[in-house]
Short mmCIF file of C-alpha atoms and ligand atoms in Angstrom, two decimals:
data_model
loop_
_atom_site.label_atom_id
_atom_site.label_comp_id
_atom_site.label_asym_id
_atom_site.label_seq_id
_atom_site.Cartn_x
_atom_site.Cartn_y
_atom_site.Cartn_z
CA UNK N 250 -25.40 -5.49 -9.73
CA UNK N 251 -24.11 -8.29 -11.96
CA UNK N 252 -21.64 -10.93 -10.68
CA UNK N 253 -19.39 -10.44 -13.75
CA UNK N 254 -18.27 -6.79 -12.24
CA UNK N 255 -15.74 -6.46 -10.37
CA UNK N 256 -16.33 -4.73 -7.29
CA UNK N 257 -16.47 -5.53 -3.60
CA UNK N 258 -19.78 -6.25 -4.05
CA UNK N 259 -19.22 -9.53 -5.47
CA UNK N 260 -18.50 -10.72 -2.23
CA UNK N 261 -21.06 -11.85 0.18
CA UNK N 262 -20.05 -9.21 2.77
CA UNK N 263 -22.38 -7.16 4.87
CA UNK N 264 -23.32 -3.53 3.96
CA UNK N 265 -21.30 -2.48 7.01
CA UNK N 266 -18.31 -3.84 5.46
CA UNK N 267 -19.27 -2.33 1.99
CA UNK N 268 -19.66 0.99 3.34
CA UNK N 269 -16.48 1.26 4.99
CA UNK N 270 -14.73 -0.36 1.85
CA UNK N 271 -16.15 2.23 -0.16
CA UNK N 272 -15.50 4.96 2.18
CA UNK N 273 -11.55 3.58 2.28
CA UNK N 274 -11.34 4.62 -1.39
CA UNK N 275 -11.44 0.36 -2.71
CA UNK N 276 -13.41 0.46 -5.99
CA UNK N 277 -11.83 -2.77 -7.36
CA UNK N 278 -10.44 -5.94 -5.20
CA UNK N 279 -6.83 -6.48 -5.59
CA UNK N 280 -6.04 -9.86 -7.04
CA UNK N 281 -5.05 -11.08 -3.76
CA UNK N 282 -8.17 -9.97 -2.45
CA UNK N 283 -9.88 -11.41 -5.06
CA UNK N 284 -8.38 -15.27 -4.76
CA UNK N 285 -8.52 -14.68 -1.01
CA UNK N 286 -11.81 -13.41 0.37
CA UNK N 287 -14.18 -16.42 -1.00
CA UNK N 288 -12.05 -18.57 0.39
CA UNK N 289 -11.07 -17.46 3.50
CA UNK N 290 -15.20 -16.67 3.74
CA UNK N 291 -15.85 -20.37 3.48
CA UNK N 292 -13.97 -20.38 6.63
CA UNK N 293 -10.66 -22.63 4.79
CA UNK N 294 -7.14 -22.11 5.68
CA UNK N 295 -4.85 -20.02 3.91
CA UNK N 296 -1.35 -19.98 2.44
CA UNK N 297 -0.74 -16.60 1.16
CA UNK N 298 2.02 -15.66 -0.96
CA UNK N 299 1.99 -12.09 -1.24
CA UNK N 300 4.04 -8.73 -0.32
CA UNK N 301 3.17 -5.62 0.94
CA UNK N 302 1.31 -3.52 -1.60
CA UNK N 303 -0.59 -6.30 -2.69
CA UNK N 304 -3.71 -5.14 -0.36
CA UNK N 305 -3.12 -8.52 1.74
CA UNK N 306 -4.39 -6.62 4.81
CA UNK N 307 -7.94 -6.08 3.59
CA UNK N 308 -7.47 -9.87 1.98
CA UNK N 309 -7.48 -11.19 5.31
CA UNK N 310 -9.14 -8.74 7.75
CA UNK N 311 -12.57 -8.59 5.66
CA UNK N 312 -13.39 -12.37 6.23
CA UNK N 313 -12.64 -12.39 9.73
CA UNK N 314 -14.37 -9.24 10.30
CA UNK N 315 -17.16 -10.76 8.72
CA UNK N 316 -16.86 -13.90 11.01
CA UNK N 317 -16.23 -11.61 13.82
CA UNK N 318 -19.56 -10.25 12.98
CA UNK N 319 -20.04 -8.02 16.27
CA UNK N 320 -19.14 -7.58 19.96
CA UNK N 321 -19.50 -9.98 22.07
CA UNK N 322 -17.92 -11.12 25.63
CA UNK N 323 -14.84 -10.37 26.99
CA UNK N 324 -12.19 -12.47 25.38
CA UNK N 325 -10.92 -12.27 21.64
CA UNK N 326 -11.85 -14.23 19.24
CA UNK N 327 -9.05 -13.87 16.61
CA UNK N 328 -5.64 -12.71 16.76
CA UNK N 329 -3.17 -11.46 14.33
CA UNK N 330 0.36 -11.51 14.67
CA UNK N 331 3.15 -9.16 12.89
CA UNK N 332 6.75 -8.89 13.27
CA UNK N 333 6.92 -5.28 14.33
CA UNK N 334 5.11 -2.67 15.64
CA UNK N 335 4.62 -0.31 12.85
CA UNK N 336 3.38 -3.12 10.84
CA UNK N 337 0.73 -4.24 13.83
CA UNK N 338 0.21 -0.52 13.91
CA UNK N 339 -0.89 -0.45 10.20
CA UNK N 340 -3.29 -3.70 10.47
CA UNK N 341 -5.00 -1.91 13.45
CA UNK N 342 -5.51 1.01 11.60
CA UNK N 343 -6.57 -0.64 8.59
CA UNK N 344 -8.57 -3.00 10.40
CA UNK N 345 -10.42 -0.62 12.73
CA UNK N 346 -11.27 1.83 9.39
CA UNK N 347 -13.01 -1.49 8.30
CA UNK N 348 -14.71 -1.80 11.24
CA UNK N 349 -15.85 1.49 11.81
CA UNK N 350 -19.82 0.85 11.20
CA UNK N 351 -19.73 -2.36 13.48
CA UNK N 352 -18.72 -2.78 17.44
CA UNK N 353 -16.43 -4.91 17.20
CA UNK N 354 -13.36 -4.00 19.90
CA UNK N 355 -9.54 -3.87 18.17
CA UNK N 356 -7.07 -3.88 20.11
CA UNK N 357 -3.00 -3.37 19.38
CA UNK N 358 -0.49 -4.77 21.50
CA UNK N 359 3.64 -4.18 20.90
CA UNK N 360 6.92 -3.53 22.94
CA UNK N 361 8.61 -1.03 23.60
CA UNK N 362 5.91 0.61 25.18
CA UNK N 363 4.85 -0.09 28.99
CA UNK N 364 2.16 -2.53 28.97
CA UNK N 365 -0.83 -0.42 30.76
CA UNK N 366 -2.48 0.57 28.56
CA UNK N 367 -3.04 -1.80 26.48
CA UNK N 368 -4.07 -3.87 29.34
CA UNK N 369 -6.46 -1.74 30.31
CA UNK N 370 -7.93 -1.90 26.57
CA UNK N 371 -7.79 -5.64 26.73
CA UNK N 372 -9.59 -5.39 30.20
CA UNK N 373 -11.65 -3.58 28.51
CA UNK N 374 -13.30 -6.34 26.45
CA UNK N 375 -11.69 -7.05 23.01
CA UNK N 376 -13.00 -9.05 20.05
CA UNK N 377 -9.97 -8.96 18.10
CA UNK N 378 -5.71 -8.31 18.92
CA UNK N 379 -3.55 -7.41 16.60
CA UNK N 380 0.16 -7.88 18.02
CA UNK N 381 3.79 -8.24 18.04
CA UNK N 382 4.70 -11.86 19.59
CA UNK N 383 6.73 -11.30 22.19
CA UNK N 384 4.58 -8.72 23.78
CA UNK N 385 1.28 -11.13 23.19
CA UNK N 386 2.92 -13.78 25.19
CA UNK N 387 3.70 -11.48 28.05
CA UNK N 388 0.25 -10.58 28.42
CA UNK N 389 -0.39 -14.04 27.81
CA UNK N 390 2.06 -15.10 31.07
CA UNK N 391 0.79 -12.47 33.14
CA UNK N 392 -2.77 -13.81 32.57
CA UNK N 393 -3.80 -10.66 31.09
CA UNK N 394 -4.94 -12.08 27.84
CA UNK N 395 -7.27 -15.36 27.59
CA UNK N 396 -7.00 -17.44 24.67
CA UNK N 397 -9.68 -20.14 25.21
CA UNK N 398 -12.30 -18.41 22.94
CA UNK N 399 -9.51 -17.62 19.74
CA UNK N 400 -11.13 -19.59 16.46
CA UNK N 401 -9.04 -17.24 13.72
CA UNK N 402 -5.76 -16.86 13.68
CA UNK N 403 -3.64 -14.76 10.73
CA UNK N 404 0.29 -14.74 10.90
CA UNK N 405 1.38 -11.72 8.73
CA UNK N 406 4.86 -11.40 6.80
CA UNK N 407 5.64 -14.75 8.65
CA UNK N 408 8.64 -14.95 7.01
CA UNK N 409 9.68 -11.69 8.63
CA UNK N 410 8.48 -12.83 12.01
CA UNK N 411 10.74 -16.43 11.18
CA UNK N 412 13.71 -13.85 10.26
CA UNK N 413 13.10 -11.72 13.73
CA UNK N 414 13.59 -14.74 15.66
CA UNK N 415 10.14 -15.12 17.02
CA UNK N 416 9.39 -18.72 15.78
CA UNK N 417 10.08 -19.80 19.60
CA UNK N 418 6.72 -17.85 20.84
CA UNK N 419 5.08 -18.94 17.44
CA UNK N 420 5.63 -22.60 18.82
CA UNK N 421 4.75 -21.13 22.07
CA UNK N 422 1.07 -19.94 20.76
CA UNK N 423 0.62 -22.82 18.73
CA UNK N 424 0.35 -24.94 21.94
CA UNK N 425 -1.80 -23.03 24.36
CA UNK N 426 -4.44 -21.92 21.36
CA UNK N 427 -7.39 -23.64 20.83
CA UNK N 428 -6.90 -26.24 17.65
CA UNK N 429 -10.42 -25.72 16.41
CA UNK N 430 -9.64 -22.47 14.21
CA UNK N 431 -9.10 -21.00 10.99
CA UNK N 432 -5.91 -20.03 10.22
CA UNK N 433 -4.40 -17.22 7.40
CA UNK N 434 -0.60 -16.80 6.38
CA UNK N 435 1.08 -14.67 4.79
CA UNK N 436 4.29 -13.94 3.95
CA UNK N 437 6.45 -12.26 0.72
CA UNK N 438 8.38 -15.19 -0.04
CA UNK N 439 7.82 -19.07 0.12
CA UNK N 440 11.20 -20.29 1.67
CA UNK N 441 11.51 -23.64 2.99
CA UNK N 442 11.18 -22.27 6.65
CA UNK N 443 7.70 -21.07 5.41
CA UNK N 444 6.83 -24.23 3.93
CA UNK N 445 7.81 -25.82 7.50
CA UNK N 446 5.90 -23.33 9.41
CA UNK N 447 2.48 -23.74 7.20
CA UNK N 448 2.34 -27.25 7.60
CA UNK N 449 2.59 -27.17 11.47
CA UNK N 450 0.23 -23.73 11.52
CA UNK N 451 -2.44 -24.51 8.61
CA UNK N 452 -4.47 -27.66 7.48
CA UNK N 453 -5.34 -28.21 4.21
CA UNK N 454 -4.64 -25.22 3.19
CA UNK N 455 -5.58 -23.49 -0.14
CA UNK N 456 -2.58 -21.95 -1.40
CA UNK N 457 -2.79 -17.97 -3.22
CA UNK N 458 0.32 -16.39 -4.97
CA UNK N 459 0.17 -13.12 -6.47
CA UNK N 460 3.20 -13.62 -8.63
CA UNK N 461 4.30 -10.49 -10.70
CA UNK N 462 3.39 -11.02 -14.10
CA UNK N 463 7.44 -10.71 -15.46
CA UNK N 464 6.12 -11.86 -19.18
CA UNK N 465 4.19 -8.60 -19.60
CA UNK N 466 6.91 -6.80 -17.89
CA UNK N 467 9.40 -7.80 -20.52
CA UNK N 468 7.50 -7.11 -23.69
CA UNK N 469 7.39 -3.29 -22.70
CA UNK N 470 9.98 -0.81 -22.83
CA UNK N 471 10.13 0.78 -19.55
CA UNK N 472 12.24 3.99 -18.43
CA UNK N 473 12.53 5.76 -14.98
CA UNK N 474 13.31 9.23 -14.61
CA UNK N 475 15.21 10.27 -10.93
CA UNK N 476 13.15 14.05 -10.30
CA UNK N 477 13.69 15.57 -7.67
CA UNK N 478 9.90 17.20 -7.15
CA UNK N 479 6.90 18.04 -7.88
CA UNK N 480 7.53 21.00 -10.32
CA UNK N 481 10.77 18.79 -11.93
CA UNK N 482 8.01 16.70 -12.74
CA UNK N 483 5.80 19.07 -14.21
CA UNK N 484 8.77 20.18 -16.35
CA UNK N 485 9.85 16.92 -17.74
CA UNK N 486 6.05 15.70 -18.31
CA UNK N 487 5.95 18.68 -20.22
CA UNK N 488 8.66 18.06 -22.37
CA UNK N 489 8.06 14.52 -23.37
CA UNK N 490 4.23 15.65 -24.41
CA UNK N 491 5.47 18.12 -26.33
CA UNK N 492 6.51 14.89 -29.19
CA UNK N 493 2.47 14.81 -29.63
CA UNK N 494 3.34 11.75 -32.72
CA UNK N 495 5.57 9.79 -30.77
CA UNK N 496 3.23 10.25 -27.00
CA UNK N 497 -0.23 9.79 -29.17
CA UNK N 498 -1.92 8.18 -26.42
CA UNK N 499 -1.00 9.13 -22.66
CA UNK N 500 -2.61 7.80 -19.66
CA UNK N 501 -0.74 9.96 -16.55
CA UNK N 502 -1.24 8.27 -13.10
CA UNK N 503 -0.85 10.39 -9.71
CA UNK N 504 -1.40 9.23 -6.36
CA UNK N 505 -4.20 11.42 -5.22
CA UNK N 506 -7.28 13.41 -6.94
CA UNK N 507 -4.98 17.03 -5.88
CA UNK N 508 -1.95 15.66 -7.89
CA UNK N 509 -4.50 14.43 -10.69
CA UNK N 510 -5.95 18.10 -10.34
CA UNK N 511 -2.84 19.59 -10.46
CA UNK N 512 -0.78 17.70 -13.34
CA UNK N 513 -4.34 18.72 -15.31
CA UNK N 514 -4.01 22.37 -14.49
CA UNK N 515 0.06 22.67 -15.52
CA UNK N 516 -0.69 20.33 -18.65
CA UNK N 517 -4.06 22.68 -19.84
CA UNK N 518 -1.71 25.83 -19.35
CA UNK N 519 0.95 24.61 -21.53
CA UNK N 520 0.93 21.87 -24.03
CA UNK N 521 -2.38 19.64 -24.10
CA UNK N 522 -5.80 21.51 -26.10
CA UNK N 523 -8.02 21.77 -23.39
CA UNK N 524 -9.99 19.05 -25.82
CA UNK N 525 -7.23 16.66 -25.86
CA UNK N 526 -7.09 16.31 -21.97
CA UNK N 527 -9.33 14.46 -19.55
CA UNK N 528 -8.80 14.02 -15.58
CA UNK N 529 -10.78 11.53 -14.01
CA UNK N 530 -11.18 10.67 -10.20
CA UNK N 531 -13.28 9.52 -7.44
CA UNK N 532 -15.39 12.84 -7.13
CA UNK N 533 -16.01 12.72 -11.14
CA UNK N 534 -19.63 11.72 -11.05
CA UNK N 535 -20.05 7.89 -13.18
CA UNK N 536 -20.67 9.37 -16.75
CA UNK N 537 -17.80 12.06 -16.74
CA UNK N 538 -15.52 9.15 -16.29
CA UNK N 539 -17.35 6.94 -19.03
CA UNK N 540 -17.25 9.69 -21.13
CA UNK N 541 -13.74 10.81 -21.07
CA UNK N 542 -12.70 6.86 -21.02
CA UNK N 543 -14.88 6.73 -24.56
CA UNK N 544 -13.01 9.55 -25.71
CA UNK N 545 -9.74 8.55 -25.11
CA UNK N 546 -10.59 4.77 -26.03
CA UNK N 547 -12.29 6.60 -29.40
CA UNK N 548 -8.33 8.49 -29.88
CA UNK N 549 -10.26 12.33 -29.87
CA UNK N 550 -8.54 12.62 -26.61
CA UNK N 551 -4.34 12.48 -26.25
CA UNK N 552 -3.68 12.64 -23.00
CA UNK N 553 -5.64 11.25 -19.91
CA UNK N 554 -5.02 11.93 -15.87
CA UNK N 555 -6.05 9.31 -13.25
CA UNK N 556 -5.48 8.60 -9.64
CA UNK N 557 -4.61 5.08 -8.69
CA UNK N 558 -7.73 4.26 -6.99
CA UNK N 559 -9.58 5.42 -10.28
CA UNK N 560 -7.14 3.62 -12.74
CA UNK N 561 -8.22 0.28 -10.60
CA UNK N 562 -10.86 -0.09 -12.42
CA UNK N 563 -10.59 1.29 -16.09
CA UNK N 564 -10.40 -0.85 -18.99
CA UNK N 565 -8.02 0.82 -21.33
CA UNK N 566 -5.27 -1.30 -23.18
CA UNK N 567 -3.16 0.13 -26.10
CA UNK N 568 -1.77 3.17 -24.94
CA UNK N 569 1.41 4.76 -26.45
CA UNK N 570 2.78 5.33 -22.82
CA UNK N 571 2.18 4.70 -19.53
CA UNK N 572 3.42 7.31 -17.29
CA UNK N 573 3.52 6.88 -13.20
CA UNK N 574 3.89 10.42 -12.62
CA UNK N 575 3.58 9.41 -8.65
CA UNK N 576 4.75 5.92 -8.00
CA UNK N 577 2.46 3.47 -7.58
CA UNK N 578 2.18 2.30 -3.57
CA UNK N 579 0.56 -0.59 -4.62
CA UNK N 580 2.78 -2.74 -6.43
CA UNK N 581 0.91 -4.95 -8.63
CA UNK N 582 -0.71 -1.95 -10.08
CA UNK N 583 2.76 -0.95 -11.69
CA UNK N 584 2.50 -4.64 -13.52
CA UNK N 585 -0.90 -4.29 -14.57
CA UNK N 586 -0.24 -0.59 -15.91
CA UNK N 587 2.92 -1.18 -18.11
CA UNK N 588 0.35 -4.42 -19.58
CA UNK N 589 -1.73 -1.29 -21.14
CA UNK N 590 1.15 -0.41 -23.25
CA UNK N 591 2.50 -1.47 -26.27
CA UNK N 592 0.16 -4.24 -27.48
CA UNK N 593 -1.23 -2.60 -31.08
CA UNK N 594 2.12 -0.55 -31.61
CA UNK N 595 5.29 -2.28 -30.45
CA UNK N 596 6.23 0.89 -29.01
CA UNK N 597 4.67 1.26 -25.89
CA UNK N 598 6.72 2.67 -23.04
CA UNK N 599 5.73 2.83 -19.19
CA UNK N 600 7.75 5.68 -17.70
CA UNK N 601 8.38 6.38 -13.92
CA UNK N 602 9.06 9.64 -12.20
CA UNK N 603 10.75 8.88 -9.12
CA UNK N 604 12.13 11.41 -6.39
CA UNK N 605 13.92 10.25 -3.25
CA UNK N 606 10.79 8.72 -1.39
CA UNK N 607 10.14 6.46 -3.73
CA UNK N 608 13.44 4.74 -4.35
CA UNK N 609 11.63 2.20 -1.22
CA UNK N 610 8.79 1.66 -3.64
CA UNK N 611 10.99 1.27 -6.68
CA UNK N 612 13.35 -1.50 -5.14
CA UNK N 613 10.36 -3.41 -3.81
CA UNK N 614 8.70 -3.53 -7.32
CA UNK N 615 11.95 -3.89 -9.31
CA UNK N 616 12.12 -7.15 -6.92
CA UNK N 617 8.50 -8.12 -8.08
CA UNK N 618 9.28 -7.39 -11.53
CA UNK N 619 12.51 -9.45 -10.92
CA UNK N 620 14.39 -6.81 -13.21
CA UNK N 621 16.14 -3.30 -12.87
CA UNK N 622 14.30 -0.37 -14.07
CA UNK N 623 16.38 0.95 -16.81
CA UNK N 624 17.42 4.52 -15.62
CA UNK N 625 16.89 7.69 -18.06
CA UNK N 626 18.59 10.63 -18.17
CA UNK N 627 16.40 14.08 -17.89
CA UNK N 628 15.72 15.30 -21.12
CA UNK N 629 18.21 18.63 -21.91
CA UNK N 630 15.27 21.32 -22.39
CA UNK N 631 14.05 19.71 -18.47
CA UNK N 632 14.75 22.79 -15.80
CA UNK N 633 15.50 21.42 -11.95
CA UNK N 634 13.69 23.24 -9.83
CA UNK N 635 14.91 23.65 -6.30
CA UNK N 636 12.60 21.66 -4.15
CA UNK N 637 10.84 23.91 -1.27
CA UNK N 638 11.06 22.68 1.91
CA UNK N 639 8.01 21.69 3.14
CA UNK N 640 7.84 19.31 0.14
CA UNK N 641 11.55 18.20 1.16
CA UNK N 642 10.46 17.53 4.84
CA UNK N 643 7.27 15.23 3.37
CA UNK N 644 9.41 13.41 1.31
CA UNK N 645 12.15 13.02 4.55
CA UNK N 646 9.08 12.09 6.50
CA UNK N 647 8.32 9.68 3.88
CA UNK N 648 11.54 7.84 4.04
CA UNK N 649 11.80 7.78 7.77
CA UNK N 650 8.71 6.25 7.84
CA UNK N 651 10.08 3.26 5.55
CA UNK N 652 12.92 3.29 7.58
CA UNK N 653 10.83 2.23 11.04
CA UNK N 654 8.84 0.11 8.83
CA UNK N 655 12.01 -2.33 7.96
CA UNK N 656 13.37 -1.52 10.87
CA UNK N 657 10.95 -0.72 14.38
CA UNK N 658 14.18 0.61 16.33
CA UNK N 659 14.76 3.17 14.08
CA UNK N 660 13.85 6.54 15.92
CA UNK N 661 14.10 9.01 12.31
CA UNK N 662 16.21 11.49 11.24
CA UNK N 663 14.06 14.03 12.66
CA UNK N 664 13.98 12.58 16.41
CA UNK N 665 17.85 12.48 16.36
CA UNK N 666 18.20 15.68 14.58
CA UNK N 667 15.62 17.27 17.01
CA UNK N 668 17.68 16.39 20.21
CA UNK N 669 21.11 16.80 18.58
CA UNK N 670 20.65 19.96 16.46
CA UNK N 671 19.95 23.66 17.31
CA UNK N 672 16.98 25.19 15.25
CA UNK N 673 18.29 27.32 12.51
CA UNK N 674 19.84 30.69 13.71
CA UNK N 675 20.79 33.92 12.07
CA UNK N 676 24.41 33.25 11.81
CA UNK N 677 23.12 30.20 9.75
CA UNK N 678 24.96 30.76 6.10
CA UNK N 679 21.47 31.16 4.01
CA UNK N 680 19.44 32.15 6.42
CA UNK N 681 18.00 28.91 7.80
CA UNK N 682 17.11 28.00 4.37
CA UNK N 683 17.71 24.39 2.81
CA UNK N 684 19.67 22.98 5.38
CA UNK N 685 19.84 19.34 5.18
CA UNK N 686 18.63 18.62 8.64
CA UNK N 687 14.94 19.91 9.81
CA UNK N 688 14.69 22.81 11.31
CA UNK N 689 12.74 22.26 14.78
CA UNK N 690 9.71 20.35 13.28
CA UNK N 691 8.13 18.64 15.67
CA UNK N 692 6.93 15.30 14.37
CA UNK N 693 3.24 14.42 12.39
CA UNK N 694 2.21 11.96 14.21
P1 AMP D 250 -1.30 -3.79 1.86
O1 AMP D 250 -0.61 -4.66 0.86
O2 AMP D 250 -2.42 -4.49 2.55
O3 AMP D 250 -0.35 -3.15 2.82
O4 AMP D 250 -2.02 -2.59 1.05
C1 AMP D 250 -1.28 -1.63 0.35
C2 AMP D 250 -2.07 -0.34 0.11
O5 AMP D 250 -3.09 -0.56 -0.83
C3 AMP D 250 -2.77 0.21 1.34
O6 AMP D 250 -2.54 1.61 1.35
C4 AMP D 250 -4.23 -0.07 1.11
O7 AMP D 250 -5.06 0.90 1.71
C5 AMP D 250 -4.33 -0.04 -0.40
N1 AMP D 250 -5.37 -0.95 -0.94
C6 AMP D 250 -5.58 -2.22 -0.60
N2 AMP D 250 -6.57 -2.75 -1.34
C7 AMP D 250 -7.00 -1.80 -2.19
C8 AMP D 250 -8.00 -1.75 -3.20
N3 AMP D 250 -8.76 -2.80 -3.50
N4 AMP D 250 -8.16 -0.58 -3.87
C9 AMP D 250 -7.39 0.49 -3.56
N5 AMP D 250 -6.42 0.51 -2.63
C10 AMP D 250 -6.22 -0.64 -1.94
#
């Protein structure tokens, strides 16, 4: 494979890693990842400027896991600490899909929780915590976790940690760790607090900002549409292909391969030639995606359908419009996209479909982008549909879900409506139907 490519192969990780990369979906390293893997492979210390979305997770975890390299004894050998425990939650996960061809031992430690279990899995044997701070430096007290063998060390959304009010066990750790490590942080902004706290947690560090590119942002006419689902969305991506000379060159972006599949199906039964459409995806085979990226690069075909994972890695510039049919959950990826717009004609436009779970998303990259998202009204010829519920209680889900992610007290509109709400009855007006609480679901995870 040639260095030039960008891929995860570029990296000198082990085919363990590679495998588990590939099986995670990752065909091309964020830019994060990208600035931050050779370095943080060389063993330096990081200063990581960089907010959620950004893949900073697999920035950081795929260098230690590589310097974690395998079981071994009883103590851990790096830690990483996050401000709550949905966000410690996430790294585990994350971490322990990475991990999944090795033996290396992850364990997850938080409040709120009683502690035995997760004293038993340190007990266990552990190679590497991922925690909250307050609950690390119980077990720490209570001589439940040993630190004398800890030689990486990764603060995540440190600024959020600062804002929490755990710098005091930060200081705490700082002491009783061993000074002989390498050390990672990361956090979404670079206040002065953070610039305090990196020069008393790293040395010499190598500093990595993934700052939105707000040029390219500006030089494109963007739009966002507020739909309320999935078949809204089918209705009003209908309508704007239906101006074939004004939308001459379409690349649609969903969030999964059954979205891309299904925007594809609803497009070929109504306004795109079955000749003038192309889906591409992870289970395309290589050369259907070359081909149908020639075609559309070549102008024989209008409209083209990819999934984010997919879109990674294309090379396609000078599109008529962009549109984010799902919103993009990584952030930088809504930068890069608009970039593909508007550079031959001066009309390019990157257009957003948005529905109540995504308004998170939106803030957070309206923030990167530094600018509002101009809203658009639906088009007149656009029908609503009504939204059926089990799509309504996934999108809910969705923003409870954020909610506990700011915020790791919040319990979610459906714990609170579960306890303080009787399932739908008969005498309910429509029958049980659309009622803005959830009937009686019991929770996904
Ligand atoms: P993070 O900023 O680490 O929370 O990552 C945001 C999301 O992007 C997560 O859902 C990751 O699984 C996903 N992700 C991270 N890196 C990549 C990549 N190189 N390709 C595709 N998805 C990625």
């Amino acid at each position: 494979m040639q260095t030039t490519q960008n891929t995860f192969e570029q990296f000198k990780l082990n085919r363990q890693l590679l495998n588990a990369i590939e099986e995670a979906g990752y065909e091309t390293p964020t830019p994060i990842q990208e600035q931050a893997i050779p370095l943080a492979l060389a063993g330096q210390d990081i200063l990581g400027i960089a907010q959620t979305g950004t893949g900073k997770t697999a920035a950081y975890s795929l260098p230690l896991l590589m310097r974690i390299k395998f079981a071994q004894g009883q103590h851990p050998r790096a830690l990483i600490l996050a401000p709550t425990r949905e966000l410690a939650m996430q790294i585990s996960e994350a971490i322990t899909q990475f991990a999944k061809y090795t033996d290396i031992r992850i364990v997850v430690l938080y409040g709120g929780v009683g502690p035995k279990t997760q004293i038993e899995n340190v007990r266990a044997g552990v190679d590497i915590i991922v925690a909250t701070p307050g609950r690390f430096m119980d077990l720490y007290f209570q001589e439940e976790v040993i630190v004398k063998n800890l030689n990486v060390m990764v603060l995540d959304e440190a600024d959020k940690m600062m804002d929490m009010g755990f710098m005091p066990q930060i200081r705490k750790l700082l002491e009783i760790i061993p000074t002989k490590r390498q050390n990672m942080l990361f956090s979404a902004t670079f206040s002065e607090k953070v610039e305090r706290l990196s020069h008393e947690f790293l040395e010499f560090p190598t500093r990595i900002e993934v700052t939105p590119q707000a040029t390219t942002a500006e030089m494109v006419t963007q739009r966002l549409y507020e739909v309320p689902n999935f078949r809204t969305k089918i209705n009003l991506l209908t309508s704007l292909l239906r101006d074939k000379e004004t939308f001459n060159r379409v690349l649609i972006f969903t969030r999964s391969r059954e979205v891309a599949g299904l925007v594809h199906q609803n497009l070929l039964d109504k306004v795109v030639r079955e000749d003038e459409l192309r889906v591409i995806h992870a289970n395309k085979g290589q050369n259907t995606r070359i081909n149908a990226m020639d075609a559309f690069r070549s102008g024989s075909v209008r409209v083209m359908v990819a999934t984010d994972v997919v879109a990674r890695g294309i090379d396609i510039t000078e599109v008529s419009h962009v549109i984010n049919f799902d919103v993009p959950l990584i952030y930088e990826d809504y930068v890069h996209r608009i970039g593909r717009t508007g550079r031959a004609n001066q009309s390019g436009e990157a257009i957003t479909f948005m529905t109540i779970a995504d308004e998170y998303h939106i803030k957070k990259i309206e923030n990167m982008i530094r600018k509002p998202i101009p809203r658009a009204e639906l088009p007149a010829d656009v029908e609503t549909e009504p939204t059926p519920i089990p799509e309504r209680q996934d999108m809910l889900r969705e923003i409870d879900n954020q909610k506990r992610k700011e915020d790791p007290t919040f319990l979610g509109a459906f714990h609170e409506k579960k306890h303080s709400h009787r399932p739908p009855s008969k005498t309910s007006s429509n029958g049980g139907h659309k009622r803005r609480g959830l009937p009686g679901r019991s929770k996904r995870k």
